[in-house]
XYZ file of C-alpha atoms in Angstrom:
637
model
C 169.944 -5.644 28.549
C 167.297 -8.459 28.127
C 168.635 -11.939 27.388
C 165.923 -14.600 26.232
C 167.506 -17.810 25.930
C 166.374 -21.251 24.168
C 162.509 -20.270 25.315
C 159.772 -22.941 24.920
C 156.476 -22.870 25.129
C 153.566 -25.392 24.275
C 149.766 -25.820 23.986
C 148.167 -29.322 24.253
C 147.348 -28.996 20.436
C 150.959 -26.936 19.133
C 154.077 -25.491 20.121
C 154.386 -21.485 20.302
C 157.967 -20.999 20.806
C 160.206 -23.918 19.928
C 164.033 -22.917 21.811
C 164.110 -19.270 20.530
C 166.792 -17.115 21.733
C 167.131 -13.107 21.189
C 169.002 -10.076 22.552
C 166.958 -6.516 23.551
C 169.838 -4.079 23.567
C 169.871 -0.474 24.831
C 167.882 1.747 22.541
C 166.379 -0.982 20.346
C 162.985 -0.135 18.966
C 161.678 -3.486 17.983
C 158.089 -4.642 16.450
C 156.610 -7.860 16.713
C 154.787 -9.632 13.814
C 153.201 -12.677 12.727
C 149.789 -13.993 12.107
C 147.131 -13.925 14.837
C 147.770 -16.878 17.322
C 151.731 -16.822 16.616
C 152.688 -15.864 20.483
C 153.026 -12.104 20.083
C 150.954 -11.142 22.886
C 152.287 -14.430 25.035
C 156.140 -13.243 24.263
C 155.104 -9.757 25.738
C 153.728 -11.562 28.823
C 156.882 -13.553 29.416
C 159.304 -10.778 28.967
C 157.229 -8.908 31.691
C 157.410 -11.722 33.931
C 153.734 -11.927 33.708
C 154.112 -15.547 32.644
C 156.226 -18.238 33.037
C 157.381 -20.469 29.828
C 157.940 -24.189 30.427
C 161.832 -24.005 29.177
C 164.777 -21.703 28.776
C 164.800 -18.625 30.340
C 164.977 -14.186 30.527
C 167.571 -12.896 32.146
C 167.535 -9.036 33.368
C 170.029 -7.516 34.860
C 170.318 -5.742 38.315
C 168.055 -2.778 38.928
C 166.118 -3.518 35.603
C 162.921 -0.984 35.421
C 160.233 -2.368 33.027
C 156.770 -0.906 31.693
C 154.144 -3.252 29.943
C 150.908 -2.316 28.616
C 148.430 -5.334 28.012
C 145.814 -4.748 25.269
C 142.947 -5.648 28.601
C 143.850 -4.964 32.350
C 141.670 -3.913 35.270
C 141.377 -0.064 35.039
C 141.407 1.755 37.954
C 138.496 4.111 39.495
C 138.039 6.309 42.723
C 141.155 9.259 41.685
C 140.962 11.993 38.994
C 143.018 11.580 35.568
C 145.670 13.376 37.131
C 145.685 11.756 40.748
C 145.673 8.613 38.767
C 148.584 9.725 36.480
C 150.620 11.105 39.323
C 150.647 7.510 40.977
C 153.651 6.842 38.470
C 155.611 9.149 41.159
C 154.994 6.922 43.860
C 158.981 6.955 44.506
C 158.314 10.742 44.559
C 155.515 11.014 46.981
C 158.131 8.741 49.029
C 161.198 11.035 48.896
C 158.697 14.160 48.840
C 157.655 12.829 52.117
C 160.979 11.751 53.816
C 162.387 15.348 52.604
C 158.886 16.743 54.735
C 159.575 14.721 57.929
C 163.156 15.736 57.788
C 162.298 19.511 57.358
C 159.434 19.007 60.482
C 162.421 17.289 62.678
C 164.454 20.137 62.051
C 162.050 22.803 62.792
C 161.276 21.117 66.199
C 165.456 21.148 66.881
C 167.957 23.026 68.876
C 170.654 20.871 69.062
C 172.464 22.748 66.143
C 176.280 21.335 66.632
C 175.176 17.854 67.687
C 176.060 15.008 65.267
C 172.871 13.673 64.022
C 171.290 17.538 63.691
C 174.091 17.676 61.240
C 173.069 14.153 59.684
C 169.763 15.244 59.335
C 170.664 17.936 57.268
C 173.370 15.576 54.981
C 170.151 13.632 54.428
C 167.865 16.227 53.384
C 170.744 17.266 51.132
C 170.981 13.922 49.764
C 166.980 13.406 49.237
C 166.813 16.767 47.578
C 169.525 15.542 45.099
C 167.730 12.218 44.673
C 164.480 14.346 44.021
C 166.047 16.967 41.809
C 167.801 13.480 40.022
C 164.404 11.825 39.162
C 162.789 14.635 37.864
C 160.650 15.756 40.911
C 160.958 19.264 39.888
C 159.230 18.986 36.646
C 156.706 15.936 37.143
C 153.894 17.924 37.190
C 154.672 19.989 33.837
C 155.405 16.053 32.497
C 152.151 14.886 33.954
C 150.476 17.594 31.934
C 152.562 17.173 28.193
C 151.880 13.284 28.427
C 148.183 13.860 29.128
C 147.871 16.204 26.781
C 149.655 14.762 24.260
C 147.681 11.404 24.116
C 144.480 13.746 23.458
C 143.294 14.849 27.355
C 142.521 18.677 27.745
C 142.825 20.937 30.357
C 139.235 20.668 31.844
C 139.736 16.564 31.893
C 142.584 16.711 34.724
C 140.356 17.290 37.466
C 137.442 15.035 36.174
C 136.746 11.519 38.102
C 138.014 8.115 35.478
C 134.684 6.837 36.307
C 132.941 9.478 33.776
C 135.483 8.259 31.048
C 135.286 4.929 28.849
C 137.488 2.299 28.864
C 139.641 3.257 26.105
C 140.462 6.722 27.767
C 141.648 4.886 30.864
C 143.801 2.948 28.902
C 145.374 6.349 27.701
C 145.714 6.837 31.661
C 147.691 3.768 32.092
C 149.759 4.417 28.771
C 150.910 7.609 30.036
C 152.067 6.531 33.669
C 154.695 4.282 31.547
C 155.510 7.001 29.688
C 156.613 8.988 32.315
C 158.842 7.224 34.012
C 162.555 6.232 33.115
C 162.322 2.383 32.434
C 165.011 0.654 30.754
C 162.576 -1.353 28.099
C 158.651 -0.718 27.576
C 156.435 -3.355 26.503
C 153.461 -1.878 24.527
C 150.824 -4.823 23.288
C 148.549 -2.553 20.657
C 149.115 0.931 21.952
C 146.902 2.402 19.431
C 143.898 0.328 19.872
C 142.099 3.549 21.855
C 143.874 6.451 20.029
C 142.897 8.532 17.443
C 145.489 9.812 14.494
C 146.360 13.257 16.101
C 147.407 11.387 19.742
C 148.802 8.557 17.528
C 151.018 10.939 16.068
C 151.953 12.231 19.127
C 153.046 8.696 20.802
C 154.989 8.165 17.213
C 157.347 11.184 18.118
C 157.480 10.428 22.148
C 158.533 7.007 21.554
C 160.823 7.540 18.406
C 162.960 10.065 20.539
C 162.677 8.209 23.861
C 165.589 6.514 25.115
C 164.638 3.196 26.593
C 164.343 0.437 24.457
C 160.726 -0.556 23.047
C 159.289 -3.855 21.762
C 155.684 -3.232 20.732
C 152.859 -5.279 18.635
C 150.563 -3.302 16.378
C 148.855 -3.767 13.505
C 149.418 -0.070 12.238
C 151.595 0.209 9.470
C 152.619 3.642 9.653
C 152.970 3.581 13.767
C 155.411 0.522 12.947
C 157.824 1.871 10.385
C 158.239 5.174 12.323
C 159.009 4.158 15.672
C 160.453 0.922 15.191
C 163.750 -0.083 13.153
C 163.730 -3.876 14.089
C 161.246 -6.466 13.024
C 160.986 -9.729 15.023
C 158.597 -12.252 13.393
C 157.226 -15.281 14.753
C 156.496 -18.062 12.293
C 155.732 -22.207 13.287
C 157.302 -21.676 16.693
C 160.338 -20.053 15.612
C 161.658 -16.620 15.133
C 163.549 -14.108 12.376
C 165.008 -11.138 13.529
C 165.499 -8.255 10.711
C 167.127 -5.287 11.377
C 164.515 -3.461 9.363
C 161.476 -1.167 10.185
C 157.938 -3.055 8.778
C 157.513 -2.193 5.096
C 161.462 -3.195 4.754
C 161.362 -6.505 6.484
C 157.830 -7.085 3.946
C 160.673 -7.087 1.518
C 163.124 -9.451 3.252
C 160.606 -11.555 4.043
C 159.576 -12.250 0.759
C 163.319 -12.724 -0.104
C 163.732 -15.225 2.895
C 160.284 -17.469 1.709
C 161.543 -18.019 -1.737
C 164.890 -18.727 -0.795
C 162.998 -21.245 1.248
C 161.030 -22.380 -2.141
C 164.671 -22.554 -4.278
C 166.363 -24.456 -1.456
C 163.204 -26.723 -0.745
C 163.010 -27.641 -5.073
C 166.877 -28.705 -4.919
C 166.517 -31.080 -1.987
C 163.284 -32.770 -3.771
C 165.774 -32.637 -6.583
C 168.723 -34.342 -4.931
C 166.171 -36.979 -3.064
C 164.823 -37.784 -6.258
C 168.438 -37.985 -7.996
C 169.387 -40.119 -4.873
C 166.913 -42.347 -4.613
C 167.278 -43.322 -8.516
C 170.719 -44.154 -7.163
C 169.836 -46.254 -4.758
C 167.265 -48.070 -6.656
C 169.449 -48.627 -9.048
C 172.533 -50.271 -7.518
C 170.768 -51.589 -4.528
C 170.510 -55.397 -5.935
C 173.767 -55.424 -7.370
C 176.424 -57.107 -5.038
C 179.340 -54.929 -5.664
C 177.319 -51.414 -5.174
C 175.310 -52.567 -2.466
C 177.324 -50.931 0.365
C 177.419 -47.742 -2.094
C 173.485 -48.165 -1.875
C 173.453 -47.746 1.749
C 175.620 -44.931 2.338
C 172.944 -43.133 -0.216
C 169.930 -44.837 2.081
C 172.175 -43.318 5.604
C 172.447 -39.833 3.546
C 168.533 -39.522 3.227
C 167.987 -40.606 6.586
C 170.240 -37.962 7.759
C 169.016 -35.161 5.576
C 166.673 -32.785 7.954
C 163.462 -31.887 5.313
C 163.676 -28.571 4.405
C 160.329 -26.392 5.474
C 158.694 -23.728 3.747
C 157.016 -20.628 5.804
C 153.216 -20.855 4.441
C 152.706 -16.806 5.291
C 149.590 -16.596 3.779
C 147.643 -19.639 4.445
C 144.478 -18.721 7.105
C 143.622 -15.474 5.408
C 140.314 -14.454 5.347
C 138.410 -13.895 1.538
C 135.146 -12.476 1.043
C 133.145 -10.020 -0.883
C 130.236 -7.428 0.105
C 126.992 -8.532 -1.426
C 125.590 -5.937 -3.703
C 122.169 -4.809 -3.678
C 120.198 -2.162 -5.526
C 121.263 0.709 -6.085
C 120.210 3.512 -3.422
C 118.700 7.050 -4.832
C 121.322 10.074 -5.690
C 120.939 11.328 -2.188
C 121.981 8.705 0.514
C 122.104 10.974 3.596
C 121.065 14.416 4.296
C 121.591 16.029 7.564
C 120.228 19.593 8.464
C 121.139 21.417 12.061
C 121.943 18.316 13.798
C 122.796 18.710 17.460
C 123.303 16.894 20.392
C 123.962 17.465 23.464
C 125.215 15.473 26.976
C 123.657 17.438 29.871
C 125.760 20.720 29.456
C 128.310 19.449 27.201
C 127.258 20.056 23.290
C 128.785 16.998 21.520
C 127.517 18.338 18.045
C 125.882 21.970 17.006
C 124.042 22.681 13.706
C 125.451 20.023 11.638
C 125.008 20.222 8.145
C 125.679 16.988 5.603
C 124.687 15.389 2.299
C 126.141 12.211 1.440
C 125.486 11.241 -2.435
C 125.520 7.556 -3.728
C 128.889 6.194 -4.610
C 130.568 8.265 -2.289
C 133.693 6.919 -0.078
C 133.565 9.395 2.987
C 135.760 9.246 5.865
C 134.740 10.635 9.604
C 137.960 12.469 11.404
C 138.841 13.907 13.993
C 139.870 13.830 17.939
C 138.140 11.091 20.101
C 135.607 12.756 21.743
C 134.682 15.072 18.898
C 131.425 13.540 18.053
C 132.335 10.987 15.128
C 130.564 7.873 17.210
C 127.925 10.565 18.185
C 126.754 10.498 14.660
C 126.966 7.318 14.113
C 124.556 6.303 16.511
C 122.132 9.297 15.900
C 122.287 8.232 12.097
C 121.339 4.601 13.487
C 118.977 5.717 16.009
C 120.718 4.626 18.996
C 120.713 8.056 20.653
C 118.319 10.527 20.274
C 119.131 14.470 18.890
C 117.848 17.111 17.428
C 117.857 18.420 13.472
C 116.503 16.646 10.810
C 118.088 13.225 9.568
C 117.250 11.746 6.499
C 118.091 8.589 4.598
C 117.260 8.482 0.969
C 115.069 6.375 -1.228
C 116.184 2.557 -0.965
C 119.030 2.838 1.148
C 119.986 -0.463 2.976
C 122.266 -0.083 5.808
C 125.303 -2.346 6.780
C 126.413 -0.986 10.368
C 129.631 -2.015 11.843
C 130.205 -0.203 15.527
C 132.690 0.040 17.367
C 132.000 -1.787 19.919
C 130.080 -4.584 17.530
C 132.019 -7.352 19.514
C 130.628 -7.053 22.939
C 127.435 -7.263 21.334
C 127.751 -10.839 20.044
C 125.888 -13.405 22.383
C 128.753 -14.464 24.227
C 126.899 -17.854 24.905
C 126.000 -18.630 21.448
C 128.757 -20.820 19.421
C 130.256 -19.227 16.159
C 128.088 -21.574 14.107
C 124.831 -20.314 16.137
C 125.812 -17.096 16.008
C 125.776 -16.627 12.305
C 122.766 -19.165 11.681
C 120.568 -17.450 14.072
C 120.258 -14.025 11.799
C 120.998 -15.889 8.169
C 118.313 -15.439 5.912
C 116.774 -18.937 4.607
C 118.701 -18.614 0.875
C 122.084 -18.118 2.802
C 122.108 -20.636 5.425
C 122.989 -24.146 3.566
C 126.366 -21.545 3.040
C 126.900 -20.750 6.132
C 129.780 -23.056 7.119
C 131.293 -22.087 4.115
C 130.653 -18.520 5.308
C 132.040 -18.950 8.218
C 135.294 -20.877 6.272
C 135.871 -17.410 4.308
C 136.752 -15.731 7.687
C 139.335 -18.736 9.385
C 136.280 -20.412 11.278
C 136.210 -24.014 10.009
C 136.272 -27.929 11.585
C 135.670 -27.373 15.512
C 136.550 -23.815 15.651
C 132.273 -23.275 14.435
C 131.220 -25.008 18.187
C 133.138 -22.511 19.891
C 131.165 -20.259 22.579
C 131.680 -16.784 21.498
C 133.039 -15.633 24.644
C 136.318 -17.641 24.234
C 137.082 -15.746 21.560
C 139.575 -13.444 20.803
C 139.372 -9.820 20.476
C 140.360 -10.660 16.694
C 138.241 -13.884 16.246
C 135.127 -11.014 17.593
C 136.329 -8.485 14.921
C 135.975 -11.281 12.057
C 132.802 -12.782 13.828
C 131.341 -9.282 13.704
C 132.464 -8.576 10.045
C 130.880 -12.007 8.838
C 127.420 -10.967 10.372
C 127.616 -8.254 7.907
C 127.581 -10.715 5.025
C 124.448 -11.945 5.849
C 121.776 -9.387 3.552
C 122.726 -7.248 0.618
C 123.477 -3.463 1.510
C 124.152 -0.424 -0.115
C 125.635 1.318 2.191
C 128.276 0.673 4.709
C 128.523 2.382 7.910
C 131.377 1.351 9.839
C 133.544 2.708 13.381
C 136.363 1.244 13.750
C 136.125 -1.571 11.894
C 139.986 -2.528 11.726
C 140.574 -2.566 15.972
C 141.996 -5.838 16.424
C 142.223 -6.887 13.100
C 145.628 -8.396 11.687
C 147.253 -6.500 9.099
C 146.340 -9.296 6.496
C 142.686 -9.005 7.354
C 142.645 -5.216 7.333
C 144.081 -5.607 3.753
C 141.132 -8.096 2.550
C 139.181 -5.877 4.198
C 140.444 -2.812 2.395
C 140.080 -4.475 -0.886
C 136.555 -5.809 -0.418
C 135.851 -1.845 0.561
C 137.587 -0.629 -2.605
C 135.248 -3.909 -4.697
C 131.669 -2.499 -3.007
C 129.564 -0.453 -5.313
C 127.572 1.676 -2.441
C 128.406 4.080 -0.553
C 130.902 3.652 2.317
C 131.217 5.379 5.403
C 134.463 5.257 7.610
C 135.308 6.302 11.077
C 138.771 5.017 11.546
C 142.188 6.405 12.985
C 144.021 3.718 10.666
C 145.935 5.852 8.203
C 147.462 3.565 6.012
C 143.707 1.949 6.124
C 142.284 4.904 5.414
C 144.865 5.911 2.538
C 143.297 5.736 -1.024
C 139.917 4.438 0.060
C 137.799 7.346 0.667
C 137.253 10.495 -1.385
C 135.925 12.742 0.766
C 136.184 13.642 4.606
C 134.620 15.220 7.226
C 136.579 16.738 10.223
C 134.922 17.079 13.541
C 135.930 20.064 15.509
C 134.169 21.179 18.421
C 131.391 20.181 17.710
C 131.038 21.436 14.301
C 131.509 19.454 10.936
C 133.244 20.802 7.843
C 133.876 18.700 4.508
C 137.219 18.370 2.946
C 137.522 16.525 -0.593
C 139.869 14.097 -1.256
C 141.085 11.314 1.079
C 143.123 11.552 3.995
C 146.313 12.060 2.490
C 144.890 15.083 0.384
C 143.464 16.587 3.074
C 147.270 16.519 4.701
C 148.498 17.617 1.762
C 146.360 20.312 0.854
C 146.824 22.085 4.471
C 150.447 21.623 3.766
C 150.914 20.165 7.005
C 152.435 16.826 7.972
C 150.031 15.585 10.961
C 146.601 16.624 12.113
C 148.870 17.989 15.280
C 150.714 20.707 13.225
C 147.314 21.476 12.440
C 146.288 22.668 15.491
C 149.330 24.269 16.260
C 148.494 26.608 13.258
C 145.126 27.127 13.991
C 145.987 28.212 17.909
C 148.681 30.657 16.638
C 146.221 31.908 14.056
C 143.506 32.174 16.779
C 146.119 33.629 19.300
C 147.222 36.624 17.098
C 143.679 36.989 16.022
C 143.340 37.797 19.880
C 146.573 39.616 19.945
C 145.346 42.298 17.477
C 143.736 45.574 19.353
C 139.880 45.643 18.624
C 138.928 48.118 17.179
C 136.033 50.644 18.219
C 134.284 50.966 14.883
C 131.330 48.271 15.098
C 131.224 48.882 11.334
C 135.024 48.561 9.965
C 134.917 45.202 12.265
C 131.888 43.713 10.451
C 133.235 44.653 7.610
C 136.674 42.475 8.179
C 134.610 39.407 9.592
C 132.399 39.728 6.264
C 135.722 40.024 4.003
C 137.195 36.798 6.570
C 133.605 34.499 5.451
C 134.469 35.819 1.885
C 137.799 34.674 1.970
C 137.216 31.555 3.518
C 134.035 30.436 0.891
C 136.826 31.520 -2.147
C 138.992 29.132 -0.277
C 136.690 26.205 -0.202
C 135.775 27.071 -3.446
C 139.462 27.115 -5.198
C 139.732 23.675 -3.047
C 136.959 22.028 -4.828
C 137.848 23.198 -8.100
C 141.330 21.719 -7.584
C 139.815 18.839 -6.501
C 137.962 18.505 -9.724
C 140.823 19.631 -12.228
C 143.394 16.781 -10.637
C 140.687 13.874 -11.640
C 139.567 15.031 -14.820
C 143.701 15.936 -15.749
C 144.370 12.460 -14.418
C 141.803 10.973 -16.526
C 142.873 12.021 -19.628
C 146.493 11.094 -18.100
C 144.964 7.679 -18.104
C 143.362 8.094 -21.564
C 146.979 8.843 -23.050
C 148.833 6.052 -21.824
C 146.102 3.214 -22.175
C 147.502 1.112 -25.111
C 143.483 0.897 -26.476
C 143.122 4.687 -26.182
C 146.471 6.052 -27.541
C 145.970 6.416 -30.939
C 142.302 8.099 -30.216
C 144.443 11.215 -28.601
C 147.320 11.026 -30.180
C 146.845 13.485 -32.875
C 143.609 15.033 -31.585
C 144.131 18.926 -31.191
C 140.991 20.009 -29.329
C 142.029 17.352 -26.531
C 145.112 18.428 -26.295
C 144.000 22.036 -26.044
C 141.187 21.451 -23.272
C 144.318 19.017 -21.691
C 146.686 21.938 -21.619
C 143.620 24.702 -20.569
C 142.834 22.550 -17.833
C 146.252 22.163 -16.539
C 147.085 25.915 -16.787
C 143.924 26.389 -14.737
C 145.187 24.086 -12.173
C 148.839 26.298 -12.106
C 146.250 29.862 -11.820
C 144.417 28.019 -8.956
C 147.257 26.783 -6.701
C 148.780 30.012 -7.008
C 145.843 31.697 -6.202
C 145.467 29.264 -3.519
C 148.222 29.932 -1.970
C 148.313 33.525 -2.056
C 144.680 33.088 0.460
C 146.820 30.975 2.954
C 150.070 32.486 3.075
């Protein structure tokens, strides 16, 4: 379907594709991978003609339909969300209006038995088909699931693009590829703007869609589900793996130490060799023996070693004092954006040590907070930090702040405290800026050299706390891991908005769903919080809670004031035992898993081994656990 053949590519100072050569069949689902600079992005350009590579060629065949999605294009303005949507029909609108002239010409007629009256009608037949073909019948119910699906509601459809951001326009432009029937779709970071319930959505679209996809991410999860084909670009060159991410993680590993083995023979054999030659190479009668060896080494190509993990960026939060019990407390926040209330009556208390995670839709008022926690909107409600809290705040769009005339080096230097700055080109080594790269101006960066650039600033004082939206958007997935790990090292308290599941996974203990402008705490991390609801996506979800709501509606009211007050009282009842059994779950799980730990730590075995009372509290608490769930589920079935 799409042939790239012995494709070059070079930069004054390296080569990006060195003669690679690949196959995009029907169907294929296909991720690409390698370290930031490697040519993903370019590759995507070239195989949508949006750039042309200095050798070898793509070949398409006839009547080829092709959708790309940069990670930055101009976004439109001037149409509604679903004018602008609907200009994916534009073949349509065409037939829609050739079928509409033909009807008109018709109308105005008389000549019933002449020949072209009676072509007329063969061509309205014939556009009708060709409409009915190409789905004309059931764009607008298409226009609607796409929309909808990538997180727009009902009320958005009608509203002008100019009173959305950027990253909901880019939803805009995803969905006009999505609704029409190309052969392959390019997608360069597709989940850059989304948050986890429309990522889950685009995971199912695309996993069940027929064309064939070849997408760059940096999501883990989004990766292994959609895709089953992992093309990595490495030193100019390519592997293809017929493998989804986390299996070609595997294989790759495989692949480099083969590499290592086959690299330690050939040092071997030179070495052997060369002995040889150095050996016979003054002696008369082995002298033409000597240079056959000499011709062999000269003709042996050096065998290279992929260096995956040079370039990675290393660094560590620096602590500072501790912070009081109480970090944050929030009482009857609101706020509100002319007649739309973003947040009502929000009520929060954030302790020290606590690993909290904001979720939720886009639009739901996580960012809200975070700038009315910072101060960078005003609300209503009181907002209180607690004794000695020093904030680290990474935003979302931290990036565009930096001074985009400023060089690297300037940039960091400028806020550095006097102790810090003899390190600061060290600093700045931790995070892949070193040699020239520190005289860059900011604003030839990439979106990814930004994201680091933006991450270092926050190395500059000692916090406590960490308050950071979207910090992973245009990371790499090596940098999201240091990142991760640096997270899981600080000793404060850390505060995540992110739609990054796998980032998310394991690295908060607590989370806070924003609904409609309300806030309600869940413990546990993210994949508790799935668990718990016994759902598989935050999409299921909903669906639940609008069937529960629907039959709530379903049910005749009744006309005794009193016998209804009495079921709403018996529904808050239920709902505080249900919070209640949650947290108590929460609490039996770490203290069983503790002692867990306690029984199979070499140091600690013996302690326990033999120790009645903790085996009876052990076996108490686990029987409370069984009473609990069952409990538990008996509220929710």
């Amino acid at each position: 379907m799409l042939a790239v053949q012995n494709l070059r590519l070079e930069f004054p100072t390296r080569t990006i594709f060195d003669g690679i050569s690949f196959l995009i069949n029907p169907g294929d689902k296909v991720s690409l991978v390698g370290r930031n600079g490697a040519g993903k992005s370019t590759l995507l350009k070239i195989l949508a003609g949006h750039q042309t590579p200095q050798g070898g060629a793509v070949s398409r065949p006839k009547d080829f339909s092709l959708g790309y999605l940069p990670q930055e294009l101009k976004l439109p303005e001037g149409k509604t969300v679903r004018e602008e949507t609907e200009t994916a029909f534009a073949e349509l609108r065409e037939i829609e209006s050739k079928i509409e002239h033909i009807n008109q010409e018709l109308a105005e007629r008389t000549d019933y038995e002449s020949q072209s009256y009676l072509d007329l009608i063969q061509n309205l037949t014939d556009y009708t088909q060709l409409y009915e073909l190409k789905g004309g019948y059931s764009a607008a119910g298409e226009v609607e699931k796409v929309l909808f699906g990538l997180g727009f509601s009902a009320e958005d459809l009608d509203k002008q693009l100019g009173s959305f951001s950027g990253g909901w326009r880019m939803r805009v432009e995803l969905a006009k590829i999505l609704l029409l029937n190309h052969d392959v779709i390019l997608l360069d970071e597709p989940t850059n703007h989304l948050d986890i319930e429309s990522i889950m959505w685009l995971e199912g679209f695309l996993s069940s869609h027929t064309a064939a996809i070849v997408l760059v991410s940096h999501d883990r999860n989004f990766m292994d589900i959609v895709t089953h084909r992992t093309i990595e670009i490495v030193n100019g060159k390519i592997y293809d793996y017929p493998a989804a991410y986390s299996r070609f993680l595997e294989l790759r590993e495989e692949r480099v130490q083969q590499q290592i083995n086959a690299k330690k023979n050939q040092e071997k054999e030179i070495k052997e060799t060369q002995q040889l030659i150095d050996r016979f190479r003054a002696k008369a009668s082995k002298a033409s023996f000597a240079q056959s060896l000499i011709k062999k080494l000269d003709k042996m190509e050096s065998i290279e070693v992929d260096e995956m993990e040079s370039g990675r960026i290393s660094f560590r939060f620096p602590p500072a004092e501790p912070a009081g019990k109480v970090v944050l407390k929030l009482e009857n926040v609101a706020k509100s954006y002319g007649d739309k209330h973003v947040l009502k009556g929000v009520d929060m208390e954030i302790e020290r040590g606590d690993r909290v995670a904001f979720l939720g839709q886009n639009g739901q008022g996580k960012t809200t907070l975070v700038k009315l926690l910072m101060k960078e909107v005003e609300g209503t409600g009181e907002i209180q930090w607690g004794h000695n809290v020093r904030v680290g705040y990474y935003a979302q769009e931290q990036a565009s702040w930096l001074d985009g005339d400023k060089t690297v080096l300037q940039t960091i230097e400028d806020e550095a405290p006097d102790e810090i700055r003899p390190r600061v080109r060290s600093l700045l080594g931790a995070f892949m800026f070193s040699g020239e790269e520190v005289t860059k101006k900011v604003k030839v960066l990439s979106g990814g050299e930004k994201g680091r650039l933006a991450l270092c600033k926050l190395l500059l004082k000692p916090v406590n706390v960490l308050l950071m939206d979207e910090p992973t958007n245009h990371l790499d997935l090596r940098s999201k891991d240091v990142l991760k790990q640096a997270l899981r090292d600080f000793q404060g308290t850390v505060i995540l908005v992110s739609h990054d599941r796998d980032f998310l996974d394991g690295l908060t203990d607590v989370a806070f769903e924003f609904r409609s402008g309300k806030v309600k705490q869940h413990l546990g991390d993210i994949k508790y919080f799935l668990e718990t609801k016994k759902m598989e996506s935050f999409r299921e979800y909903e669906q639940q809670k609008a069937e529960r709501e629907k039959k709530k509606e379903q049910q005749p009211k009744t006309k005794d004031s009193r016998e209804q007050r009495e079921l709403e009282k018996a529904e808050r009842k239920r709902q505080r035992r249900l919070e209640k059994i949650e947290a108590d779950i929460f609490e039996l799980e770490q203290a069983i898993a503790d002692m867990d730990a306690k029984l199979q730590a070499p140091e600690t075995y013996h302690e326990y081994l033999n120790n009645e009372t903790f085996y009876a509290e052990y076996n108490a608490k686990k029987s409370a656990l069984e009473q609990l769930m069952l409990e538990w589920e008996s509220i929710t079935a």
